[in-house]
Short mmCIF file of C-alpha atoms and ligand atoms in Angstrom, two decimals:
data_model
loop_
_atom_site.label_atom_id
_atom_site.label_comp_id
_atom_site.label_asym_id
_atom_site.label_seq_id
_atom_site.Cartn_x
_atom_site.Cartn_y
_atom_site.Cartn_z
CA MET A 45 123.07 104.30 36.12
CA SER A 46 119.40 104.77 35.67
CA LYS A 47 117.73 104.75 32.29
CA PRO A 48 116.03 108.18 31.46
CA PRO A 49 112.35 108.00 31.03
CA GLU A 50 111.47 107.48 27.37
CA PRO A 51 109.17 110.37 25.80
CA ARG A 52 106.17 109.40 24.16
CA ASP A 53 106.63 112.26 21.55
CA SER A 54 109.38 114.58 20.44
CA ILE A 55 108.72 118.49 21.46
CA SER A 56 110.05 119.53 18.27
CA HIS A 57 107.65 117.08 16.19
CA ARG A 58 104.79 118.05 18.23
CA TYR A 59 105.46 121.77 18.10
CA PHE A 60 106.15 121.84 14.29
CA ARG A 61 103.09 119.60 13.53
CA ARG A 62 100.92 122.25 15.04
CA VAL A 63 102.66 125.02 13.45
CA PHE A 64 102.59 123.45 10.03
CA ARG A 65 99.03 122.66 10.24
CA TRP A 66 98.47 126.40 10.17
CA PHE A 67 101.39 127.17 7.69
CA ILE A 68 100.14 124.49 5.21
CA GLY A 69 96.79 125.83 5.34
CA PHE A 70 97.88 129.38 4.83
CA ALA A 71 100.32 128.14 2.03
CA VAL A 72 97.32 126.39 0.08
CA LEU A 73 95.26 129.60 0.31
CA LEU A 74 98.16 131.66 -0.83
CA THR A 75 98.79 129.27 -3.70
CA MET A 76 95.06 129.27 -4.65
CA VAL A 77 95.10 133.00 -4.87
CA LEU A 78 98.16 132.88 -7.08
CA VAL A 79 96.67 130.33 -9.22
CA ALA A 80 93.49 132.52 -9.47
CA GLU A 81 95.34 135.43 -10.29
CA THR A 82 97.31 133.49 -13.16
CA LEU A 83 94.07 132.44 -14.66
CA TRP A 84 92.76 135.95 -14.49
CA GLN A 85 95.94 137.04 -16.28
CA GLY A 86 95.40 134.42 -18.81
CA ARG A 87 91.97 135.47 -19.61
CA ASP A 88 93.03 139.09 -20.03
CA LYS A 89 95.89 137.84 -22.48
CA LEU A 90 93.06 135.96 -24.50
CA GLN A 91 90.93 138.90 -24.61
CA THR A 92 93.74 140.90 -26.05
CA GLU A 93 94.55 138.07 -28.48
CA LEU A 94 90.91 138.06 -29.60
CA THR A 95 91.13 141.99 -30.10
CA VAL A 96 94.26 141.50 -32.14
CA TYR A 97 92.51 138.94 -34.37
CA GLN A 98 89.35 141.37 -34.47
CA ARG A 99 91.61 144.10 -35.98
CA SER A 100 93.19 141.75 -38.43
CA PHE A 101 90.05 140.39 -39.78
CA GLU A 102 87.25 142.96 -39.46
CA ARG A 103 87.96 144.83 -42.69
CA SER A 104 87.84 141.61 -44.86
CA ILE A 105 84.82 140.22 -43.09
CA ALA A 106 83.00 143.53 -43.48
CA ALA A 107 83.91 143.62 -47.16
CA ALA A 108 82.63 140.19 -47.79
CA LEU A 109 79.53 140.86 -46.11
CA TRP A 110 79.03 144.03 -47.78
CA ALA A 111 79.52 142.27 -51.11
CA LEU A 112 77.38 139.35 -49.93
CA ASP A 113 80.20 137.19 -50.89
CA TRP A 114 79.20 134.22 -48.92
CA ASP A 115 81.95 131.87 -50.15
CA LYS A 116 84.58 134.38 -48.99
CA LEU A 117 82.84 135.11 -45.86
CA ASN A 118 82.71 131.36 -45.07
CA SER A 119 86.36 130.64 -46.06
CA ILE A 120 87.48 133.70 -43.73
CA ALA A 121 85.50 132.18 -40.86
CA VAL A 122 86.91 128.70 -41.44
CA GLY A 123 90.39 130.10 -41.38
CA MET A 124 89.80 131.91 -38.22
CA VAL A 125 88.54 128.97 -36.48
CA GLU A 126 91.82 127.07 -37.27
CA ILE A 127 93.55 129.64 -35.01
CA PRO A 128 94.04 127.86 -31.56
CA ALA A 129 92.44 130.97 -29.63
CA ILE A 130 89.28 130.99 -31.72
CA ARG A 131 86.96 127.99 -31.30
CA GLY A 132 83.77 129.48 -33.18
CA VAL A 133 82.61 132.42 -35.27
CA ARG A 134 79.08 133.59 -35.51
CA ILE A 135 78.08 136.52 -37.76
CA LEU A 136 74.63 138.14 -36.79
CA ASP A 137 72.56 140.76 -38.52
CA PRO A 138 73.03 144.57 -37.80
CA GLY A 139 70.35 144.15 -34.93
CA GLY A 140 72.37 141.33 -33.54
CA SER A 141 69.47 139.08 -33.23
CA SER A 142 69.52 136.88 -36.40
CA GLU A 143 72.38 134.55 -37.09
CA ILE A 144 73.70 134.98 -40.61
CA LEU A 145 76.68 132.63 -40.42
CA ARG A 146 78.03 130.03 -37.80
CA ILE A 147 81.27 128.24 -38.01
CA GLY A 148 83.02 126.09 -35.33
CA ALA A 149 81.90 125.20 -31.71
CA LEU A 150 79.68 127.83 -30.37
CA PRO A 151 77.63 128.00 -26.93
CA ASP A 152 73.72 127.99 -27.16
CA PRO A 153 72.63 131.64 -27.37
CA GLY A 154 71.20 131.48 -23.90
CA ALA A 155 74.16 129.74 -22.36
CA GLU A 156 76.69 132.39 -23.44
CA ILE A 157 79.08 133.59 -20.70
CA ARG A 158 79.61 137.17 -21.22
CA GLY A 159 82.05 139.05 -19.13
CA TYR A 160 84.52 136.03 -18.65
CA GLY A 161 86.29 137.00 -21.77
CA LEU A 162 85.40 133.82 -23.62
CA THR A 163 83.32 135.68 -26.32
CA HIS A 164 84.55 138.77 -28.18
CA ARG A 165 81.66 140.51 -29.89
CA PHE A 166 81.96 143.67 -32.31
CA ASP A 167 80.28 145.42 -35.01
CA LEU A 168 80.94 145.10 -38.61
CA ILE A 169 81.20 148.55 -40.19
CA HIS A 170 81.18 149.38 -43.85
CA GLU A 171 82.92 152.84 -44.63
CA GLU A 172 82.44 154.60 -47.73
CA GLY A 173 83.71 158.28 -47.65
CA PHE A 174 82.39 159.77 -44.71
CA VAL A 175 79.51 157.25 -44.45
CA ARG A 176 79.80 154.55 -41.76
CA GLU A 177 77.20 151.96 -41.65
CA ARG A 178 76.72 149.00 -39.29
CA ILE A 179 76.32 145.92 -41.46
CA GLY A 180 76.39 143.33 -38.88
CA VAL A 181 77.79 142.06 -35.75
CA ILE A 182 80.42 139.31 -35.36
CA GLU A 183 81.22 137.15 -32.24
CA LEU A 184 84.59 135.30 -31.74
CA HIS A 185 84.32 132.41 -29.18
CA SER A 186 87.10 131.06 -27.21
CA SER A 187 87.05 128.63 -24.18
CA PHE A 188 88.44 128.12 -20.75
CA ASP A 189 90.69 125.42 -22.12
CA GLN A 190 92.61 128.11 -23.84
CA VAL A 191 93.00 130.08 -20.63
CA PHE A 192 94.19 126.87 -18.83
CA GLU A 193 96.38 126.02 -21.72
CA ARG A 194 98.19 129.32 -21.60
CA SER A 195 98.45 129.45 -17.71
CA GLN A 196 99.43 125.74 -17.28
CA ARG A 197 103.14 126.39 -17.08
CA GLN A 198 102.92 129.10 -14.79
CA ILE A 199 100.38 127.16 -12.33
CA SER A 200 102.60 124.22 -12.38
CA LEU A 201 105.62 126.42 -11.44
CA ILE A 202 103.44 127.91 -8.72
CA LEU A 203 102.23 124.61 -7.17
CA LEU A 204 105.83 123.05 -7.53
CA LEU A 205 107.46 126.05 -5.69
CA GLY A 206 104.62 126.07 -3.18
CA LEU A 207 105.34 122.35 -2.31
CA LEU A 208 109.10 122.77 -2.41
CA LYS A 209 108.91 125.91 -0.18
CA THR A 210 106.78 123.95 2.22
CA LEU A 211 109.07 121.07 2.33
CA VAL A 212 112.21 122.99 2.76
CA LEU A 213 110.68 125.23 5.49
CA TRP A 214 109.56 121.83 7.20
CA TRP A 215 112.98 120.38 7.04
CA ILE A 216 114.65 123.77 8.20
CA PHE A 217 112.18 123.98 11.07
CA LEU A 218 112.57 120.34 12.13
CA THR A 219 116.44 120.46 12.01
CA VAL A 220 116.73 123.81 13.73
CA GLY A 221 114.17 122.80 16.34
CA ARG A 222 115.97 119.53 16.93
CA ARG A 223 119.36 121.27 17.40
CA LEU A 224 117.79 124.15 19.64
CA ILE A 225 115.22 122.39 21.47
CA ALA A 226 114.97 118.45 21.33
CA LYS A 227 118.72 117.77 21.52
CA PRO A 228 119.51 120.01 24.35
CA LEU A 229 116.31 118.56 26.31
CA THR A 230 117.31 114.84 25.50
CA GLU A 231 120.84 115.75 26.77
CA MET A 232 119.40 117.47 29.87
CA VAL A 233 117.32 114.40 30.59
CA GLU A 234 120.24 112.03 30.19
CA VAL A 235 122.57 114.11 32.22
CA LEU A 236 120.04 114.52 35.09
CA ALA A 237 119.17 110.74 34.89
CA ASP A 238 122.99 109.87 35.25
CA ALA A 239 124.13 112.60 37.53
CA GLU A 240 125.48 112.27 40.85
CA PRO A 241 123.21 113.66 43.51
CA LEU A 242 123.78 117.39 44.28
CA ARG A 243 125.99 118.02 41.21
CA PRO A 244 125.57 120.95 38.82
CA MET A 245 124.12 119.90 35.44
CA ARG A 246 127.22 119.10 33.13
CA LEU A 247 126.06 119.77 29.52
CA SER A 248 128.44 119.47 26.39
CA ASP A 249 129.69 122.71 25.16
CA ALA A 250 127.58 122.46 21.93
CA THR A 251 124.50 122.25 23.96
CA ARG A 252 125.45 124.97 26.23
CA LYS A 253 125.93 127.14 23.34
CA ALA A 254 122.71 126.20 21.75
CA ILE A 255 120.65 126.96 24.86
CA ASP A 256 122.45 130.00 25.87
CA GLY A 257 120.17 132.87 26.62
CA THR A 258 116.95 130.80 26.01
CA GLU A 259 114.48 129.46 28.41
CA LEU A 260 116.37 126.12 28.44
CA GLY A 261 119.56 127.91 29.28
CA ALA A 262 117.58 129.63 32.17
CA LEU A 263 116.31 126.27 33.28
CA GLN A 264 119.77 124.85 33.40
CA VAL A 265 120.98 128.00 35.35
CA ALA A 266 118.04 127.77 37.86
CA TYR A 267 118.74 124.03 38.43
CA ASP A 268 122.49 124.74 39.11
CA ARG A 269 121.49 127.48 41.65
CA LEU A 270 119.10 125.25 43.27
CA ILE A 271 121.93 122.63 43.65
CA GLU A 272 124.13 125.41 45.09
CA ARG A 273 121.39 126.15 47.59
CA VAL A 274 120.86 122.58 48.50
CA GLN A 275 124.69 122.13 48.94
CA THR A 276 124.78 125.24 51.15
CA ALA A 277 121.98 123.76 53.26
CA GLN A 278 123.45 120.39 53.42
CA LYS A 279 126.91 122.04 54.45
CA ALA A 280 125.08 123.95 57.22
CA LEU A 281 123.48 120.72 58.49
CA GLU A 282 126.68 118.92 58.27
CA ASP A 283 128.03 121.64 60.39
CA VAL A 284 125.30 121.46 62.85
CA ASN A 285 125.86 117.70 62.95
CA CYS A 286 129.55 118.15 63.57
CA SER A 287 128.99 120.60 66.41
CA LEU A 288 126.35 118.29 67.80
CA GLU A 289 128.57 115.37 67.62
CA GLU A 290 131.39 117.34 69.17
CA ARG A 291 128.99 118.36 71.99
CA VAL A 292 127.81 114.81 72.52
CA ARG A 293 131.58 113.77 72.55
CA GLU A 294 132.44 116.58 75.28
CA ARG A 295 129.32 115.71 77.25
CA THR A 296 130.02 111.93 77.25
CA LEU A 297 133.78 112.66 78.29
CA GLU A 298 132.48 114.97 81.20
CA LEU A 299 129.91 112.20 82.12
CA GLU A 300 132.73 109.69 82.13
CA ARG A 301 134.93 111.94 84.20
CA ALA A 302 131.94 112.44 86.51
CA ASN A 303 131.47 108.71 86.63
CA ASP A 304 134.96 108.10 87.31
CA LYS A 305 134.87 110.72 90.01
CA LEU A 306 131.66 109.14 91.59
CA GLU A 307 133.20 105.68 91.36
CA GLN A 308 136.42 107.02 93.06
CA LEU A 309 134.35 108.64 95.69
CA ALA A 310 132.33 105.63 96.17
CA HIS A 311 135.56 103.64 96.96
CA THR A 312 137.83 106.35 98.30
CA ASP A 313 137.91 108.14 101.69
CA PRO A 314 137.72 111.87 100.61
CA LEU A 315 139.76 113.05 103.59
CA THR A 316 142.74 110.86 103.29
CA GLY A 317 142.40 109.61 99.75
CA LEU A 318 142.74 106.03 101.07
CA PRO A 319 140.22 103.20 100.24
CA ASN A 320 137.16 103.25 102.19
CA ARG A 321 135.32 100.61 104.00
CA ARG A 322 133.48 99.34 101.11
CA GLN A 323 136.57 99.04 98.85
CA PHE A 324 138.33 97.52 101.80
CA ILE A 325 135.97 94.87 101.98
CA ALA A 326 135.90 94.24 98.44
CA ALA A 327 139.64 93.81 98.35
CA ALA A 328 139.58 91.76 101.49
CA GLN A 329 137.18 89.24 99.98
CA THR A 330 139.64 88.82 97.13
CA LEU A 331 142.51 88.35 99.35
CA ILE A 332 140.94 85.86 101.60
CA ALA A 333 139.63 83.88 98.69
CA LEU A 334 143.13 83.83 97.39
CA SER A 335 144.51 82.89 100.74
CA ARG A 336 142.02 80.08 101.16
CA ARG A 337 143.04 78.73 97.86
CA SER A 338 146.76 78.99 98.36
CA GLY A 339 146.82 78.38 102.06
CA ARG A 340 149.28 81.30 102.37
CA PRO A 341 148.82 83.69 105.45
CA LEU A 342 146.78 86.73 105.67
CA VAL A 343 146.82 89.13 108.34
CA LEU A 344 144.58 92.09 109.52
CA ILE A 345 145.79 94.91 111.51
CA VAL A 346 143.05 97.09 113.07
CA CYS A 347 144.38 100.64 114.50
CA ASP A 348 142.62 103.40 116.15
CA ILE A 349 144.12 106.68 117.23
CA ASP A 350 144.21 106.98 120.97
CA ALA A 351 142.02 109.50 122.70
CA PHE A 352 140.97 111.17 119.50
CA LYS A 353 138.02 112.73 120.89
CA ARG A 354 140.16 114.63 123.21
CA VAL A 355 142.17 115.82 120.09
CA ASN A 356 139.05 117.31 118.54
CA ASP A 357 137.83 118.66 121.77
CA VAL A 358 141.19 120.27 122.65
CA HIS A 359 142.42 121.27 119.24
CA GLY A 360 139.48 121.61 117.07
CA HIS A 361 138.06 119.45 114.05
CA THR A 362 140.61 120.84 111.62
CA VAL A 363 143.64 119.63 113.66
CA GLY A 364 141.58 116.39 114.07
CA ASP A 365 141.37 116.08 110.31
CA GLN A 366 145.05 116.91 109.95
CA ALA A 367 145.83 114.18 112.51
CA ILE A 368 143.60 111.57 110.53
CA CYS A 369 145.62 112.59 107.37
CA TYR A 370 148.88 112.37 109.20
CA VAL A 371 148.18 108.91 110.28
CA ALA A 372 146.86 107.85 106.87
CA ASP A 373 150.25 109.05 105.47
CA CYS A 374 152.28 107.09 108.05
CA LEU A 375 150.22 103.85 107.18
CA ARG A 376 150.92 104.38 103.47
CA ARG A 377 154.56 104.65 104.04
CA ALA A 378 154.89 101.79 106.46
CA VAL A 379 153.33 99.19 104.38
CA ARG A 380 154.24 97.26 101.13
CA GLU A 381 152.83 97.76 97.73
CA ILE A 382 150.59 94.59 97.97
CA ASP A 383 149.26 95.57 101.36
CA VAL A 384 145.86 96.94 101.62
CA VAL A 385 145.44 100.24 103.71
CA ALA A 386 141.93 101.77 104.28
CA ARG A 387 140.32 104.17 106.55
CA PHE A 388 137.57 102.14 108.07
CA GLY A 389 135.70 104.98 109.53
CA GLY A 390 136.39 107.80 112.11
CA ASP A 391 139.78 107.43 113.54
CA GLU A 392 139.89 103.76 112.76
CA PHE A 393 142.21 102.32 110.02
CA VAL A 394 142.95 98.76 108.80
CA LEU A 395 145.67 96.84 107.07
CA LEU A 396 145.58 93.79 105.30
CA LEU A 397 148.94 92.07 104.74
CA PRO A 398 148.95 89.00 102.38
CA ASP A 399 151.92 86.34 102.74
CA VAL A 400 153.26 87.58 105.92
CA SER A 401 153.81 85.61 108.99
CA ALA A 402 152.71 86.62 112.63
CA ALA A 403 156.12 87.87 113.47
CA GLU A 404 156.24 89.96 110.32
CA ALA A 405 152.89 91.16 110.71
CA LEU A 406 153.74 92.26 114.31
CA ALA A 407 156.85 93.96 112.98
CA ALA A 408 154.79 95.89 110.53
CA ALA A 409 152.35 96.85 113.10
CA GLU A 410 155.00 98.19 115.37
CA ARG A 411 156.78 99.99 112.53
CA VAL A 412 153.46 101.86 111.94
CA ARG A 413 152.85 102.62 115.63
CA GLN A 414 156.37 104.13 115.96
CA LEU A 415 156.28 106.14 112.63
CA VAL A 416 153.00 107.50 114.01
CA SER A 417 154.20 108.44 117.40
CA GLY A 418 157.74 109.20 116.19
CA SER A 419 156.66 112.48 114.89
CA TRP A 420 154.24 115.36 115.50
CA ILE A 421 151.77 117.51 113.98
CA SER A 422 152.18 121.34 113.97
CA CYS A 423 148.91 123.03 115.18
CA PRO A 424 148.03 126.55 113.94
CA ASN A 425 148.55 127.97 117.42
CA GLY A 426 152.07 126.79 117.29
CA GLU A 427 151.74 123.74 119.55
CA ARG A 428 153.15 120.43 118.55
CA LEU A 429 150.63 117.50 118.61
CA ARG A 430 151.91 114.04 118.97
CA VAL A 431 149.36 111.09 118.46
CA THR A 432 149.65 107.45 119.04
CA LEU A 433 147.95 104.32 117.79
CA SER A 434 146.63 101.19 119.46
CA LEU A 435 146.65 98.13 117.33
CA GLY A 436 145.11 94.77 117.23
CA ILE A 437 146.43 92.02 114.98
CA ALA A 438 144.53 88.73 113.80
CA GLU A 439 145.71 86.06 111.39
CA TRP A 440 143.39 84.33 109.05
CA ALA A 441 142.77 80.93 110.82
CA THR A 442 141.66 77.66 109.35
CA GLY A 443 138.33 77.81 111.27
CA ASP A 444 137.45 81.31 109.76
CA VAL A 445 134.66 81.47 107.32
CA ARG A 446 134.04 85.23 106.94
CA LEU A 447 136.13 88.54 107.15
CA GLU A 448 133.89 89.31 110.20
CA ASP A 449 135.64 86.29 111.99
CA LEU A 450 139.17 87.93 111.56
CA PHE A 451 137.74 91.36 112.50
CA LEU A 452 136.20 90.00 115.78
CA ARG A 453 139.54 88.80 116.70
CA ALA A 454 141.60 91.90 115.69
CA ASP A 455 138.93 94.33 117.30
CA GLU A 456 138.96 92.45 120.44
CA ARG A 457 142.75 92.73 120.53
CA LEU A 458 142.58 96.44 119.78
CA TYR A 459 140.24 96.98 122.80
CA ARG A 460 142.70 95.02 124.94
CA ALA A 461 145.49 97.33 123.73
CA LYS A 462 143.28 100.32 124.48
CA ALA A 463 142.66 98.78 127.97
CA ALA A 464 146.40 98.05 128.32
CA GLY A 465 147.06 101.74 128.20
CA ARG A 466 146.91 102.44 124.47
CA ASN A 467 149.88 103.23 122.13
CA CYS A 468 150.57 99.43 121.91
CA THR A 469 149.97 96.43 119.80
CA ILE A 470 148.24 93.23 120.79
CA ALA A 471 148.77 90.32 118.49
CA ASP A 472 147.69 87.22 120.40
CA ASP A 473 145.06 86.24 123.27
CA THR A 474 147.68 86.68 125.83
CA ASN A 475 147.32 89.80 127.79
CA ALA A 476 150.59 91.14 126.84
CA PRO A 477 150.98 94.09 124.61
CA SER A 478 153.57 94.09 121.96
CA THR A 479 157.07 94.86 123.68
CA GLY A 480 158.81 95.42 120.42
CA ASP A 481 159.25 98.98 121.40
CA PRO A 482 159.88 99.51 125.25
CA LYS A 483 158.32 102.99 124.84
CA ALA A 484 154.97 101.33 123.75
CA VAL A 485 154.66 99.77 127.30
CA ARG A 486 155.79 102.70 128.88
CA SER A 487 153.32 105.08 127.26
CA ALA A 488 150.44 102.60 127.66
CA GLY A 489 149.09 104.18 130.66
CA GLN A 490 149.25 107.79 129.22
CA PRO A 491 146.44 109.24 126.91
CA ALA A 492 147.55 110.22 123.47
CA GLY A 493 148.31 113.90 122.68
CA HIS A 494 150.13 114.35 125.90
N1 GTP B 62 138.30 115.76 113.33
C1 GTP B 62 137.40 114.49 113.00
N2 GTP B 62 137.04 113.86 114.04
C2 GTP B 62 136.23 112.66 113.70
C3 GTP B 62 136.28 112.28 112.49
N3 GTP B 62 135.60 111.00 112.51
C4 GTP B 62 135.30 110.87 113.81
N4 GTP B 62 135.82 111.78 114.59
C5 GTP B 62 135.75 111.80 116.02
O1 GTP B 62 136.60 110.74 116.55
C6 GTP B 62 136.30 110.50 117.90
C7 GTP B 62 136.37 109.02 117.97
O2 GTP B 62 136.41 108.86 119.45
P1 GTP B 62 136.50 107.40 119.82
O3 GTP B 62 137.39 106.49 118.87
O4 GTP B 62 135.13 106.83 120.25
O5 GTP B 62 137.29 107.50 121.23
P2 GTP B 62 138.64 108.12 121.38
O6 GTP B 62 138.51 109.54 121.99
O7 GTP B 62 139.52 107.96 120.44
O8 GTP B 62 139.17 107.30 122.50
P3 GTP B 62 139.78 105.79 122.47
O9 GTP B 62 139.30 105.24 121.09
O10 GTP B 62 139.20 105.08 123.55
O11 GTP B 62 141.09 106.04 122.54
C8 GTP B 62 134.78 111.16 118.02
O12 GTP B 62 134.80 112.26 118.85
C9 GTP B 62 134.42 111.50 116.67
O13 GTP B 62 133.68 112.57 116.67
C10 GTP B 62 136.84 112.86 111.39
O14 GTP B 62 136.67 112.70 110.24
N5 GTP B 62 137.46 114.12 111.66
#
């Protein structure tokens, strides 16, 4: 199980850090606007309050000024300055240039900030009947502290709510972002890190639900489809592999069969199915070696179809082949299982008989000769063809070294059998052909096939 790569940062953190940088900037700006608006409203309220005080005091001040009652004027002004909204009172002459009375904190004449609602100035009017006369100008001064004092609660509330709003929003964004983005992504990474190769992404139900219909959901579906395609391609590859393996197996079998056939052909005579010269020599070497080791007898019989050239000439090669097969069949039937029978070439056959005495070998040779001559071959023209064999026998002797030594003696006896008139067997160096079958001696002077 491989450990998933550790991310350097959380995507939700990074994403929301960036979002909040902008969000906080905007929230601060908005809060500043709200604070400014609140201060502006505070200034308006102060203005209204000063107007209310103007209405309350203007008559008594105007009366005291008309009567030039300085004590009363002074006590009214002192009383006014005790009101929290009024920091200072100044009474000017009707032209508004010379100061008549000054109580409380007042800005220097040049430093007055008019238009900000901190100084409320109005005329003092004396009315008598229908006569209205301006007898002076009065200024009520306030300060920004008053505005702040009046707006303090509201501003604190705005700042507190702004902070709370930002924190709550930050928390909501992080929680939702973690649930919808960071957690599914982490699970995807872990699932992929632990997944078996070529298996679809197995996510929990909660995560599947959370990413359903989103880019992450699409990513998971795309991954699963990719795996499906890879699986299909892999299956196709396996099929191709299987069929290739099957074809290779078939080809190997065919080759093995062909090799067996070749092997068989290399050792078998194709016409008769008997072992050929090559296989006979190999078998003979083994039997000779066994015989030499055990000291048990081993006999070679060489046979040749008599006047076979004439068979070919008179009856054609097909009948000649038929005759060869007939003789091969007789040989097969006449010998034991352990004996080796082979077609040595042309119309010449050989038999190798282990563990037989000279007499038994001669009997076997005679059995073969009689079997061959005892029946006939049906020719296509309806004629009956009888073939005979001449045979030479030689027994492995103590002075023999090679197979050729045995062959020399057997061949020489075969020639003598031919010379003795054919259809007979010669088993020794006397000139007498085998007389086991009187017919053999009788037919010796006549050519085969007649
Ligand atoms: N039909 C056929 N003829 C073959 C085959 N192999 C060799 N021959 C013929 O067999 C004949 C062998 O003749 P020889 O053994 O020399 O002489 P022969 O006529 O048998 O006379 P003797 O051996 O003296 O009795 C030749 O004419 C070859 O052409 C074969 O596979 N089929």
